[in-house]
Short mmCIF file of C-alpha atoms in Angstrom, two decimals:
data_model
loop_
_atom_site.label_atom_id
_atom_site.label_comp_id
_atom_site.label_asym_id
_atom_site.label_seq_id
_atom_site.Cartn_x
_atom_site.Cartn_y
_atom_site.Cartn_z
CA MET S 1 28.56 -25.10 -24.73
CA ARG S 2 28.10 -27.97 -27.10
CA PRO S 3 25.84 -30.73 -25.94
CA ILE S 4 27.20 -33.91 -24.05
CA VAL S 5 25.89 -37.18 -25.32
CA LEU S 6 26.98 -40.44 -23.28
CA SER S 7 26.90 -44.06 -24.63
CA LEU S 8 28.34 -46.52 -21.83
CA GLY S 9 28.31 -50.76 -22.33
CA GLU S 10 30.81 -53.04 -24.71
CA ALA S 11 33.10 -51.56 -27.40
CA LEU S 12 34.58 -54.95 -28.62
CA PHE S 13 35.11 -57.13 -32.34
CA ASP S 14 33.04 -59.03 -34.43
CA CYS S 15 36.02 -61.77 -35.88
CA PHE S 16 34.57 -63.23 -38.14
CA PRO S 17 37.49 -66.04 -40.24
CA ASP S 18 38.57 -63.78 -42.42
CA ARG S 19 38.65 -60.44 -40.24
CA ALA S 20 38.24 -58.29 -37.00
CA ILE S 21 35.67 -55.53 -37.11
CA LEU S 22 34.85 -52.82 -34.20
CA GLY S 23 31.61 -53.05 -33.07
CA GLY S 24 28.97 -52.86 -30.08
CA ALA S 25 25.46 -51.14 -29.85
CA PRO S 26 26.89 -48.20 -27.06
CA LEU S 27 30.52 -48.13 -29.85
CA ASN S 28 28.43 -48.25 -32.98
CA LEU S 29 25.85 -45.70 -32.05
CA LEU S 30 28.38 -43.19 -30.69
CA VAL S 31 30.46 -43.31 -33.37
CA HIS S 32 27.78 -42.63 -36.02
CA LEU S 33 26.57 -40.03 -33.41
CA GLN S 34 29.62 -38.09 -33.24
CA GLN S 35 30.03 -36.98 -37.02
CA LEU S 36 25.97 -35.96 -36.64
CA LEU S 37 27.38 -33.95 -34.20
CA GLY S 38 30.50 -33.32 -35.30
CA THR S 39 31.43 -30.41 -33.67
CA HIS S 40 28.47 -28.91 -32.79
CA GLY S 41 29.02 -31.28 -29.58
CA ARG S 42 30.47 -34.36 -27.87
CA GLY S 43 30.09 -37.78 -28.39
CA ILE S 44 31.51 -39.84 -25.11
CA LEU S 45 31.54 -43.37 -24.56
CA VAL S 46 32.39 -45.21 -21.14
CA SER S 47 33.56 -48.52 -21.68
CA ARG S 48 36.58 -50.86 -20.65
CA VAL S 49 39.20 -52.58 -23.00
CA GLY S 50 42.02 -55.17 -22.02
CA ARG S 51 45.40 -53.22 -21.81
CA ASP S 52 46.18 -55.89 -25.43
CA GLU S 53 46.33 -55.51 -28.70
CA LEU S 54 42.14 -55.23 -29.93
CA GLY S 55 42.47 -53.17 -27.12
CA GLN S 56 44.76 -50.76 -28.19
CA GLN S 57 42.56 -50.85 -31.66
CA VAL S 58 39.57 -49.56 -30.39
CA LEU S 59 42.13 -46.40 -29.16
CA ASP S 60 42.92 -45.98 -32.27
CA GLN S 61 40.21 -46.65 -34.62
CA LEU S 62 38.33 -44.69 -32.87
CA ALA S 63 40.24 -41.12 -32.48
CA GLU S 64 40.54 -41.68 -36.16
CA ARG S 65 37.07 -41.55 -35.46
CA GLY S 66 37.35 -38.46 -33.62
CA VAL S 67 35.47 -40.16 -31.13
CA GLU S 68 37.19 -39.49 -27.45
CA THR S 69 38.09 -42.20 -25.45
CA ASP S 70 39.57 -40.73 -22.59
CA HIS S 71 36.54 -42.47 -20.12
CA VAL S 72 37.44 -45.65 -22.18
CA GLN S 73 39.66 -47.62 -19.53
CA LEU S 74 42.22 -49.90 -19.58
CA ASP S 75 42.20 -53.66 -17.77
CA ASP S 76 45.16 -55.31 -16.82
CA HIS S 77 43.74 -58.27 -15.72
CA ARG S 78 40.95 -59.28 -19.17
CA PRO S 79 41.17 -58.97 -22.72
CA THR S 80 39.22 -57.12 -24.65
CA GLY S 81 35.53 -58.66 -25.57
CA THR S 82 35.69 -59.82 -29.01
CA VAL S 83 32.54 -62.10 -30.68
CA GLN S 84 33.40 -64.87 -32.35
CA VAL S 85 31.24 -65.03 -35.84
CA MET S 86 30.84 -68.14 -37.14
CA LEU S 87 28.67 -68.49 -40.66
CA SER S 88 27.12 -71.98 -41.83
CA PRO S 89 26.74 -72.76 -45.44
CA THR S 90 24.42 -70.80 -46.20
CA GLY S 91 25.85 -68.08 -44.95
CA GLU S 92 23.51 -67.44 -41.76
CA PRO S 93 25.40 -66.41 -39.00
CA SER S 94 25.28 -67.99 -35.53
CA TYR S 95 27.47 -65.76 -32.25
CA ALA S 96 29.63 -66.30 -29.74
CA ILE S 97 29.94 -63.62 -27.00
CA LEU S 98 33.30 -64.06 -24.92
CA GLU S 99 32.39 -63.44 -20.88
CA ASN S 100 34.35 -61.99 -18.29
CA VAL S 101 36.10 -59.91 -20.48
CA ALA S 102 36.42 -56.02 -19.94
CA TRP S 103 33.29 -54.48 -20.71
CA ASP S 104 32.05 -56.47 -18.08
CA TYR S 105 33.76 -54.63 -15.33
CA ILE S 106 33.34 -50.53 -16.46
CA GLU S 107 34.08 -49.43 -12.98
CA TRP S 108 31.75 -46.67 -12.04
CA ASN S 109 33.71 -42.96 -9.95
CA GLY S 110 33.19 -40.05 -8.85
CA GLU S 111 34.65 -38.46 -12.50
CA LEU S 112 32.14 -41.00 -13.89
CA GLN S 113 29.65 -39.45 -11.73
CA LYS S 114 30.17 -35.63 -12.61
CA LEU S 115 31.21 -35.92 -16.49
CA SER S 116 26.78 -37.66 -16.31
CA ALA S 117 25.20 -34.41 -14.33
CA ASP S 118 26.08 -32.15 -17.54
CA CYS S 119 25.35 -35.41 -20.02
CA ALA S 120 21.96 -33.94 -22.48
CA ALA S 121 20.94 -38.02 -22.81
CA ILE S 122 23.10 -40.93 -21.71
#
């Protein structure tokens, strides 16, 4: 059986003045891990996104990178997370992390409980 690695936490977009980049530490870790594991393991992201355009982009971009999206929950009431990135005149970034977004409300359930018992790492 292929080992399972579970990453739990935020899936969001870093929003710069000219572009938005998929991010969030748990998501970034899992994308890179899945590239390393290839067909020898399963990297699974547990997160929550809004049922909105950015949420669909999260799911699409993860699928393009070979990351399972079965455990990315959809939230009907809260938006997908974003971080507004502002750059000073010298290029130094500052960040405004939007609160009360979908990933703040990841729901632990029996399916995740069972999945976590089968993981090599979380």
